[in-house]
Short mmCIF file of C-alpha atoms and ligand atoms in Angstrom, two decimals:
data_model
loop_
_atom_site.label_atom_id
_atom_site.label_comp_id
_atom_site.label_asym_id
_atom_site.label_seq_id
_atom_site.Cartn_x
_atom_site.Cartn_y
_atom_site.Cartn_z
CA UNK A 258 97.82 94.43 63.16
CA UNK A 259 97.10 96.94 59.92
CA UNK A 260 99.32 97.26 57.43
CA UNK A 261 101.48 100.39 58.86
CA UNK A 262 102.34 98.50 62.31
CA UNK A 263 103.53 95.44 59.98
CA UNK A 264 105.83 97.42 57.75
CA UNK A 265 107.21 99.70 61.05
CA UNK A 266 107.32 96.40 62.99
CA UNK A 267 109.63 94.72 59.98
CA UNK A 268 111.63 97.71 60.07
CA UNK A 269 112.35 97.51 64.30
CA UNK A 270 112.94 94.01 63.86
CA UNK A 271 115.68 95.03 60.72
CA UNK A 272 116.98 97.99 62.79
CA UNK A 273 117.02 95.51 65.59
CA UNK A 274 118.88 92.63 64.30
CA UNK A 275 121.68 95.68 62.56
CA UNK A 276 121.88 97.01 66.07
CA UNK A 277 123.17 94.26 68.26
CA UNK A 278 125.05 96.83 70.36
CA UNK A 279 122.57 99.28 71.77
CA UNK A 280 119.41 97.94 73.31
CA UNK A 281 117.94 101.63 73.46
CA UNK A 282 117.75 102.01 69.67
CA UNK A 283 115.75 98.46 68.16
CA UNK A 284 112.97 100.48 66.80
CA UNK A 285 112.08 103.16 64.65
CA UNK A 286 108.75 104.13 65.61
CA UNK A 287 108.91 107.05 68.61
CA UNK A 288 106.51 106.45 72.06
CA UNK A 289 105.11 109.68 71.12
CA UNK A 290 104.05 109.40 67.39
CA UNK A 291 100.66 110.43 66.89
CA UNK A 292 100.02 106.79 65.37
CA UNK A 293 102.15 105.04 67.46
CA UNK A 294 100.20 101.88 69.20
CA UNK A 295 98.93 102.74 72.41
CA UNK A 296 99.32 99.90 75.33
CA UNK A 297 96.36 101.04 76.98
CA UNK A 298 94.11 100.43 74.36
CA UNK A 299 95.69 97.19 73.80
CA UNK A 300 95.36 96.33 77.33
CA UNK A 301 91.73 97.33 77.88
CA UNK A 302 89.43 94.05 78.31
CA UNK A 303 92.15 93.00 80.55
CA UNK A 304 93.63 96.10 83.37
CA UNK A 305 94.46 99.65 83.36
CA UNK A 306 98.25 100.41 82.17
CA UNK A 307 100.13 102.72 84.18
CA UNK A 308 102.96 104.46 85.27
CA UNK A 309 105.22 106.43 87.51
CA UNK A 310 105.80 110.12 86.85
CA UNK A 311 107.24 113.00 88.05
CA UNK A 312 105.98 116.85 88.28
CA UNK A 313 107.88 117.71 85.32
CA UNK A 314 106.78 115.39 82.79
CA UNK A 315 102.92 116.83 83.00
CA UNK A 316 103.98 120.57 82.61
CA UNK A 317 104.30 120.91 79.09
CA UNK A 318 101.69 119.28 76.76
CA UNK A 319 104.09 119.98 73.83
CA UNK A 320 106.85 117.77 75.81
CA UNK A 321 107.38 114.02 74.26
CA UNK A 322 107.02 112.44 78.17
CA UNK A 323 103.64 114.17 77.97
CA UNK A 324 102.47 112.80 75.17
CA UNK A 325 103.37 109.46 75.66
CA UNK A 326 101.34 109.59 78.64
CA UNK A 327 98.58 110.39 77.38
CA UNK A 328 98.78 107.84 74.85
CA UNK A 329 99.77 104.76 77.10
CA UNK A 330 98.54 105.21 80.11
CA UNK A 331 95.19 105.05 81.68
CA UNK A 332 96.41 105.40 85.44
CA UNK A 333 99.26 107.42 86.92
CA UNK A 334 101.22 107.27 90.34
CA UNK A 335 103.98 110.07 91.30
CA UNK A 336 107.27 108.38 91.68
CA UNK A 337 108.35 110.71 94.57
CA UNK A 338 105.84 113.62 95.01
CA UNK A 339 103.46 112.12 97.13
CA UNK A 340 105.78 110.63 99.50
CA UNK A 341 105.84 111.41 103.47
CA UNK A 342 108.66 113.49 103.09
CA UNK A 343 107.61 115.54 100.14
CA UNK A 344 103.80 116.03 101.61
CA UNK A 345 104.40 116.37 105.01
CA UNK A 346 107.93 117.05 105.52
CA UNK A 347 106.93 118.91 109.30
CA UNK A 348 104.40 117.89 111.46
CA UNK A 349 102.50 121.07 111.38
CA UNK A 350 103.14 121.98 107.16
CA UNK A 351 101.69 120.10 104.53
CA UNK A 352 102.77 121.06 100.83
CA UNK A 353 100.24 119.82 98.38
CA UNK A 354 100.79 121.86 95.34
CA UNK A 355 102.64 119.38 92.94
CA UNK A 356 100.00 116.39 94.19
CA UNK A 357 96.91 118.61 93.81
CA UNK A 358 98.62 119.67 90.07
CA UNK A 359 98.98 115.44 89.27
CA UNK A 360 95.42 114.91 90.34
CA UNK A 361 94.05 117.66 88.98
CA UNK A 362 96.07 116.64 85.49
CA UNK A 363 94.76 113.00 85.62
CA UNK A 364 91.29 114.32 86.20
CA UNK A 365 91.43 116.34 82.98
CA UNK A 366 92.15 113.26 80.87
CA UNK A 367 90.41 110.42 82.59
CA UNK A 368 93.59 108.51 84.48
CA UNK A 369 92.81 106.88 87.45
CA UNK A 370 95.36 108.02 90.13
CA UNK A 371 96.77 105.82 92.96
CA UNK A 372 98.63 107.63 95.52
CA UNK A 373 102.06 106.35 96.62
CA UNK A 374 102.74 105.85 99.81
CA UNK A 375 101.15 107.15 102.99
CA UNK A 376 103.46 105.10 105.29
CA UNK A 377 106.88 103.82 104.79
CA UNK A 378 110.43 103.60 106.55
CA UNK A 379 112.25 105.21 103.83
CA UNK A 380 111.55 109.15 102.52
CA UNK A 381 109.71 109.46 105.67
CA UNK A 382 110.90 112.38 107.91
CA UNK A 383 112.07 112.00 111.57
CA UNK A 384 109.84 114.39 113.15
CA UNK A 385 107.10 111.18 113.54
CA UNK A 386 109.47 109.51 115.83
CA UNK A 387 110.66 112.10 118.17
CA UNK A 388 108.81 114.08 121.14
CA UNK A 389 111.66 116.96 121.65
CA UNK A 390 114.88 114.77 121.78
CA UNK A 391 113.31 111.41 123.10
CA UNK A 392 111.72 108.89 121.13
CA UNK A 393 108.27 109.37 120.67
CA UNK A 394 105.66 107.01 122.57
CA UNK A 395 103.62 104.35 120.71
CA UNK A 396 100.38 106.74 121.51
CA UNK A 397 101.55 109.98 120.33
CA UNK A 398 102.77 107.96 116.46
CA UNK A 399 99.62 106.47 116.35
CA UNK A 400 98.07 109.67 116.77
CA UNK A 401 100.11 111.33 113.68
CA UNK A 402 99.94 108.32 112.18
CA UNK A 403 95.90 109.21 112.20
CA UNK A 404 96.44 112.74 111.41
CA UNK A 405 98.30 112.27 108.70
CA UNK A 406 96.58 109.74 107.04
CA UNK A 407 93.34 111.60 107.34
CA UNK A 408 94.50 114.42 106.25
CA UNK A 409 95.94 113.35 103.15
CA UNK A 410 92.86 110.94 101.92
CA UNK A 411 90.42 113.38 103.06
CA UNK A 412 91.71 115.68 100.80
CA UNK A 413 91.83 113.90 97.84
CA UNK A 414 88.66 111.83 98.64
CA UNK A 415 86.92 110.22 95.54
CA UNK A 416 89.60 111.52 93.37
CA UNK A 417 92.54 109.23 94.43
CA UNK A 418 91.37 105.66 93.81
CA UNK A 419 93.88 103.98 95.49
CA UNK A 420 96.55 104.32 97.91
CA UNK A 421 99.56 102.39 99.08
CA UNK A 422 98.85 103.14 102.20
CA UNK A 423 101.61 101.18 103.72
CA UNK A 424 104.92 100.26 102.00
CA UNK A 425 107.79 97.61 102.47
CA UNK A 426 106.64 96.13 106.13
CA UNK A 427 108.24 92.87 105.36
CA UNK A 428 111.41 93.03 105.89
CA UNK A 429 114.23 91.11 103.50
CA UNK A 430 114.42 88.18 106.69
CA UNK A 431 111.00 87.53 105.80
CA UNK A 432 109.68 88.87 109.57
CA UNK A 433 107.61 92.27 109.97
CA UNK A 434 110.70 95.04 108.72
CA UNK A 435 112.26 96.30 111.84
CA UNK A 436 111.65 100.51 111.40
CA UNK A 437 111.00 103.34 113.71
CA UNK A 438 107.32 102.25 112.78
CA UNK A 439 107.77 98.64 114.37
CA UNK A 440 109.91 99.51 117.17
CA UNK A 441 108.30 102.52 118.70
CA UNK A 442 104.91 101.24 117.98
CA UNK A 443 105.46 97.71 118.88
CA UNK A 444 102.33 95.65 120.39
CA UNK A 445 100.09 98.57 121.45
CA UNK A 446 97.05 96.32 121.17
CA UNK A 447 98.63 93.51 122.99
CA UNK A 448 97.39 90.89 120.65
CA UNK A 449 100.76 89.03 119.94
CA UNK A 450 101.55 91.29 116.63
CA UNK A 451 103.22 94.61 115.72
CA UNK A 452 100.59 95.31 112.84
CA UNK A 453 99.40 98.30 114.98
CA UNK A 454 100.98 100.74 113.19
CA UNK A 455 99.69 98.85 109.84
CA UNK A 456 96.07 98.59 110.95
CA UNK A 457 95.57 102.45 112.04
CA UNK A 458 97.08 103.74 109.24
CA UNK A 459 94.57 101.46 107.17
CA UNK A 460 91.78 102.16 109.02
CA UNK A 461 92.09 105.75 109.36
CA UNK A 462 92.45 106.09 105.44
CA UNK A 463 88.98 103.86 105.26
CA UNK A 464 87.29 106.60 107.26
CA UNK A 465 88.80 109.00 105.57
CA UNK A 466 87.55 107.85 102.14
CA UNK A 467 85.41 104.83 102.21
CA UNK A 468 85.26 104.50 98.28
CA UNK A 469 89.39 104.42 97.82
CA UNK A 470 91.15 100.95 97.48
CA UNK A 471 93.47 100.49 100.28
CA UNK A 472 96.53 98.55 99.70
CA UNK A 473 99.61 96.78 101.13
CA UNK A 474 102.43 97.20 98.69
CA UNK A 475 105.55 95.53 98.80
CA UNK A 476 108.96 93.98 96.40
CA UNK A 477 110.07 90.65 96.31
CA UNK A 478 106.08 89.08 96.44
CA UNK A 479 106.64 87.51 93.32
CA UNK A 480 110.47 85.72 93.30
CA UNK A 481 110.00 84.72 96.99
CA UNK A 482 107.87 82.30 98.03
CA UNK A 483 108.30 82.71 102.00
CA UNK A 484 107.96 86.52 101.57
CA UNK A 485 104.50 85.80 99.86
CA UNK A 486 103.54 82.93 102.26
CA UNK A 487 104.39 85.99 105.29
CA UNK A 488 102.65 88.58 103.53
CA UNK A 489 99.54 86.31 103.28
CA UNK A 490 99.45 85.18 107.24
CA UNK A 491 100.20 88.90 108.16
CA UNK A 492 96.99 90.25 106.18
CA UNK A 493 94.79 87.07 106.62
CA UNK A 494 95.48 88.13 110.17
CA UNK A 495 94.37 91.81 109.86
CA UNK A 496 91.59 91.01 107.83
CA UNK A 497 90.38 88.57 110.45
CA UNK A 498 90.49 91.66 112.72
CA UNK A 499 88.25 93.68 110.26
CA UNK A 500 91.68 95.62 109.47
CA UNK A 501 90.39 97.17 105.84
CA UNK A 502 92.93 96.09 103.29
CA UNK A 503 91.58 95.63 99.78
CA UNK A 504 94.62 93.90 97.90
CA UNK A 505 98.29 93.83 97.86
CA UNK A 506 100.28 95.46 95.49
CA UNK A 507 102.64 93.32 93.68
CA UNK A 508 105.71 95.93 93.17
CA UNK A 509 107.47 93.33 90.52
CA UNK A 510 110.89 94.99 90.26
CA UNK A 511 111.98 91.80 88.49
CA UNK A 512 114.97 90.49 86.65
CA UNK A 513 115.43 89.35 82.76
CA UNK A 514 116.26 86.24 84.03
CA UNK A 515 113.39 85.96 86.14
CA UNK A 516 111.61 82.65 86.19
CA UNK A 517 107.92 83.79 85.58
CA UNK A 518 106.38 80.04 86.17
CA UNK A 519 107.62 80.16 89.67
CA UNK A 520 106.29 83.52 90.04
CA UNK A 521 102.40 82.48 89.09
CA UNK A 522 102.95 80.15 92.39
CA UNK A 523 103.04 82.77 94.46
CA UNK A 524 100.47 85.47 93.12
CA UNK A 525 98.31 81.93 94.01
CA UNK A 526 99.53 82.39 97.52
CA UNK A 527 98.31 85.99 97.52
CA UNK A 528 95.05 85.41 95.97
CA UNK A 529 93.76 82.91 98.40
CA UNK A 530 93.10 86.05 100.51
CA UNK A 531 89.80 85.91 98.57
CA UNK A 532 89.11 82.99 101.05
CA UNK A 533 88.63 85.69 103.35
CA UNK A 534 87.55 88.54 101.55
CA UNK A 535 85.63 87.36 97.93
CA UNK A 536 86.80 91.00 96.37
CA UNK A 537 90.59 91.38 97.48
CA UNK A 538 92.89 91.98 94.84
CA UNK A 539 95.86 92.21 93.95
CA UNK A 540 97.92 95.32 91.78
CA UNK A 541 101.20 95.32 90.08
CA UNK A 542 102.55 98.67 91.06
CA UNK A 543 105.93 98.91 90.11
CA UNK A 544 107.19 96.86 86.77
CA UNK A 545 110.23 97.19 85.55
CA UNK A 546 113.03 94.40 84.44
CA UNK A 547 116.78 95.19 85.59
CA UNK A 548 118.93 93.86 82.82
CA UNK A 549 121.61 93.53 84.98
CA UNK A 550 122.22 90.50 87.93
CA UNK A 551 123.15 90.17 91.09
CA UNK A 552 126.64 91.92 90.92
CA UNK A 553 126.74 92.27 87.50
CA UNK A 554 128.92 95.00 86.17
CA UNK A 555 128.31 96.91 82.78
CA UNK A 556 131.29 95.08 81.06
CA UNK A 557 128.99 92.00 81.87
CA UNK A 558 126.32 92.67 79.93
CA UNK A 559 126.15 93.10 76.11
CA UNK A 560 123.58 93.46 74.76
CA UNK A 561 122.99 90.99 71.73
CA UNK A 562 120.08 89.94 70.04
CA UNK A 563 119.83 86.67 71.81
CA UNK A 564 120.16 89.25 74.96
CA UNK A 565 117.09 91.38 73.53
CA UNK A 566 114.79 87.93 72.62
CA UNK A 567 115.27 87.08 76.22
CA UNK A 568 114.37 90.79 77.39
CA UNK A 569 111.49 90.15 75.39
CA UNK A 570 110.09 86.80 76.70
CA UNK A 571 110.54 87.97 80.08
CA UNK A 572 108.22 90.70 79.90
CA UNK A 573 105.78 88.65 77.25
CA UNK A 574 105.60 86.18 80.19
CA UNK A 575 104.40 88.59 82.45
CA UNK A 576 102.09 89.67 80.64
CA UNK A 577 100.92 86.23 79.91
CA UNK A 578 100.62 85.48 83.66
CA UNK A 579 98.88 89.21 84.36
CA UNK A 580 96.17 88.32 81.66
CA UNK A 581 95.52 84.74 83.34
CA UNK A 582 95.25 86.63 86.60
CA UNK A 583 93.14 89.64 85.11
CA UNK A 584 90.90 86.29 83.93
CA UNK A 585 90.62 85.24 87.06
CA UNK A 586 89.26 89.03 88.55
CA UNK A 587 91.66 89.56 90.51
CA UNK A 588 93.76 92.09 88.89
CA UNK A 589 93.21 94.87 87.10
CA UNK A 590 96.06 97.82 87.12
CA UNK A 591 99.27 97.20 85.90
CA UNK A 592 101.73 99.99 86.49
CA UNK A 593 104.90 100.40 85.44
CA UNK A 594 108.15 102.24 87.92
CA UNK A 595 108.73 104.81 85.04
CA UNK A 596 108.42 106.34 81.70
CA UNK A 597 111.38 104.81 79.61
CA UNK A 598 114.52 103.28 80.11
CA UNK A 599 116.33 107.18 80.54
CA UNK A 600 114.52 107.84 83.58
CA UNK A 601 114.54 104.95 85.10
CA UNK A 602 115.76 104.39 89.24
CA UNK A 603 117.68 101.30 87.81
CA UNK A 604 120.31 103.58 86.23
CA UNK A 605 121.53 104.37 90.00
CA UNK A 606 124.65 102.55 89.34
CA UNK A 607 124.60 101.59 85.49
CA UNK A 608 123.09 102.66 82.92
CA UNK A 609 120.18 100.17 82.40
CA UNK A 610 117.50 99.15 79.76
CA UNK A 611 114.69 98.06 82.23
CA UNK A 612 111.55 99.16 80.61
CA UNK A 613 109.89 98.75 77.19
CA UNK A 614 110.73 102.39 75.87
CA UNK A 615 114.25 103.02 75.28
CA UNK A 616 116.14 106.02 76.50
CA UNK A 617 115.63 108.04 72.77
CA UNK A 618 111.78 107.33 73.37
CA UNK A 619 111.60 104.93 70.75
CA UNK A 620 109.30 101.82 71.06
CA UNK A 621 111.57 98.48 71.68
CA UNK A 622 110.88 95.05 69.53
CA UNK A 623 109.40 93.88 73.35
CA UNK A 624 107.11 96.54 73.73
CA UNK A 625 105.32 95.56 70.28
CA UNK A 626 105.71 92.06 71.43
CA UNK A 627 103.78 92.63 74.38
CA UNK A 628 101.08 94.75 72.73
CA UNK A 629 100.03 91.96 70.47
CA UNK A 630 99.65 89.43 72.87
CA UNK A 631 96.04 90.49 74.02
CA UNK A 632 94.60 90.60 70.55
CA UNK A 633 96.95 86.85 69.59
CA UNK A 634 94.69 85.50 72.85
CA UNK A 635 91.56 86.74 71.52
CA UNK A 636 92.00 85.22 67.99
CA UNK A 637 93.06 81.60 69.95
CA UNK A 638 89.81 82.09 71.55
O1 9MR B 777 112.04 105.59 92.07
C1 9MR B 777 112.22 106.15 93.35
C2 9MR B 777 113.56 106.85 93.43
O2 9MR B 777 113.56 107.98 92.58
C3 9MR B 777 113.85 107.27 94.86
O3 9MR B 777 115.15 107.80 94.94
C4 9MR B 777 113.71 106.06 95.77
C5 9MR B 777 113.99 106.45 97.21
O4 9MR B 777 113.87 105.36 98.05
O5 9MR B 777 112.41 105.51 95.66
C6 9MR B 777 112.16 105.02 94.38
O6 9MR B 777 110.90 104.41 94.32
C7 9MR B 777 110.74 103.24 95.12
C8 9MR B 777 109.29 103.16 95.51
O7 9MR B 777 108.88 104.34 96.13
C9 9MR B 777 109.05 101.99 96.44
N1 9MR B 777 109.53 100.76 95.87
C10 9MR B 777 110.87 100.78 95.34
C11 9MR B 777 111.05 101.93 94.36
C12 9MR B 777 112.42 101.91 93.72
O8 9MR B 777 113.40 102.07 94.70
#
């Protein structure tokens, strides 16, 4: 660390320690400052650092959100833009302008783009379900399912790397999610599973672009243990079947309190995929750390220092456990579910501090804590 990152980093941690209240203020050194440390950079002998953005934060390269980007990030995923509903909100219009303006922006500066989502339950419009007023059949959704999909990768083939190409299919009862998807596709194939709907969507994107990574992206991998042991049988199944899935994305909407030992366990779970497949892998697509608990309230969280120390570890944990797994070559993109704490979905129904830029843009004690820790394993080497 040179000598300006010690004295700024003394300062945080003084600025820190006098402001016990306000999580969003422990630093003085802005996200955006030309000499500000960059997590990519740190981050580079292990994965690309990422994270989700919106239309409006690319616009204006005088803007602070667009200069952080360009400093911290080496891959990029729209938060809402590329959904179903926002691409392809009727089955015969496409709208494409605010995707083709992301990709065309990451281009320009060298970010890797993954696309997010081509299939999911939610922000997906109804017109894929219906023929007139009755449900549509199981043929006719597999065939838009195949339109769709090849329409979108097609378009952006070779310069979307990745894709979520399905979202969420496990449901929170651990079984494939019951959705319009499940239900009105249901068995087609009549081999015992309702992964139809899962393995044309996959394979249509593979034909559409053979070079993009195709992935199965879904919450909760990482705190539950029969989630990850369902996800595994469901795509050791498809793989079996020549279904192309590359890796699973590992969404990691986690807690502060989160117990990161117990979560290694089940990325182990995931990665034995490679049984099948020597190359699958496995992403983090979504990271973020809700300070809040189950049915905790504002007026039950203050946020001390003892409260900011265990922010910290939690995320220098992950990190820990991302390296070992980035070691391993399995994993290399780590993307963040937003920009800084201001923007953040978790402020739906409080005002939260979930990510390691505070809602003034300023660079938290955590976030310097975490960009160390790749150059503290190198000197232990
Ligand atoms: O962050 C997204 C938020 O702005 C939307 O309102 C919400 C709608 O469902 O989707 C959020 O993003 C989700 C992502 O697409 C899939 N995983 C969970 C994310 C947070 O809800």
């Amino acid at each position: 660390m040179g000598h300006y990152y010690f004295i700024k980093r003394i300062s945080a941690a003084l600025i820190a320690a006098s402001m016990i209240l306000c999580a969003c203020s422990d630093s003085a050194v802005f996200a955006y400052d030309d000499d500000a440390p960059s997590l990519c950079e740190a981050y580079s002998d292990y994965f690309r650092v990422g994270c989700a953005v919106n239309s409006w934060d690319i616009e204006n390269p005088n803007s602070e959100q667009y200069k952080i980007i360009l400093k911290n990030f080496n891959t990029l995923v729209m938060e809402n833009e590329s959904k179903p509903e926002n691409l392809h909100p009727k089955e015969d219009e496409y709208y494409f302008d605010k995707f083709d303006e992301f990709v065309d922006f990451c281009e320009d500066n060298d970010i890797v783009v993954r696309g997010h989502t081509l299939i999911w339950h939610s922000q997906c419009p109804d017109w894929f379900f219906k023929d007139g007023n009755e449900d549509a059949s199981a043929e006719l959704i597999l065939e838009r399912i195949k339109e769709h999909v090849t329409t979108i990768v097609s378009r952006y083939k070779g310069r979307v790397s990745t894709w979520d190409v399905v979202n969420e299919v496990i449901g929170d009862d651990v079984s494939l999610r019951y959705s319009n998807w499940s239900r009105l596709v249901g068995d087609y194939d009549g081999d015992g599973d309702k992964y139809d709907f899962i393995e044309t969507a996959f394979r249509a994107a593979r034909e559409a672009d053979p070079d993009a990574r195709l992935i199965i992206n879904d919450y909760s991998l990482e705190s539950s243990t029969d989630k990850a042991i369902r996800m595994y049988n469901a795509v050791k199944k498809m793989l079996e079947e020549g279904v192309p899935i590359d890796g699973v994305g590992f969404q990691m909407h986690i807690g502060k309190d989160a117990d990161v030992e117990a979560m290694r366990e089940n990325y182990r779970i995931i990665s034995r995929l490679r049984e099948i497949d020597p190359d699958f892998l496995i992403e983090v697509t979504e990271l973020d750390v809700n300070c809040y608990g189950w049915g905790q309230e504002e007026k039950d969280v203050e946020i001390t220092k003892k409260f900011l120390k265990e922010f910290s570890k939690t995320y220098t944990d992950v990190f820990e456990m991302l390296m070992d797994l980035s070691d391993e070559g399995i994993l290399d993109s780590v993307v963040f579910w937003g920009l800084h704490d201001g923007v953040s979905w978790l402020n739906g129904s409080h005002k939260n501090y979930p990510m390691l830029i505070d809602r003034d843009m300023k660079l938290k004690e955590a976030y310097f804590d975490v960009i160390e820790l790749p150059a503290e394993r190198k000197k232990a080497e």
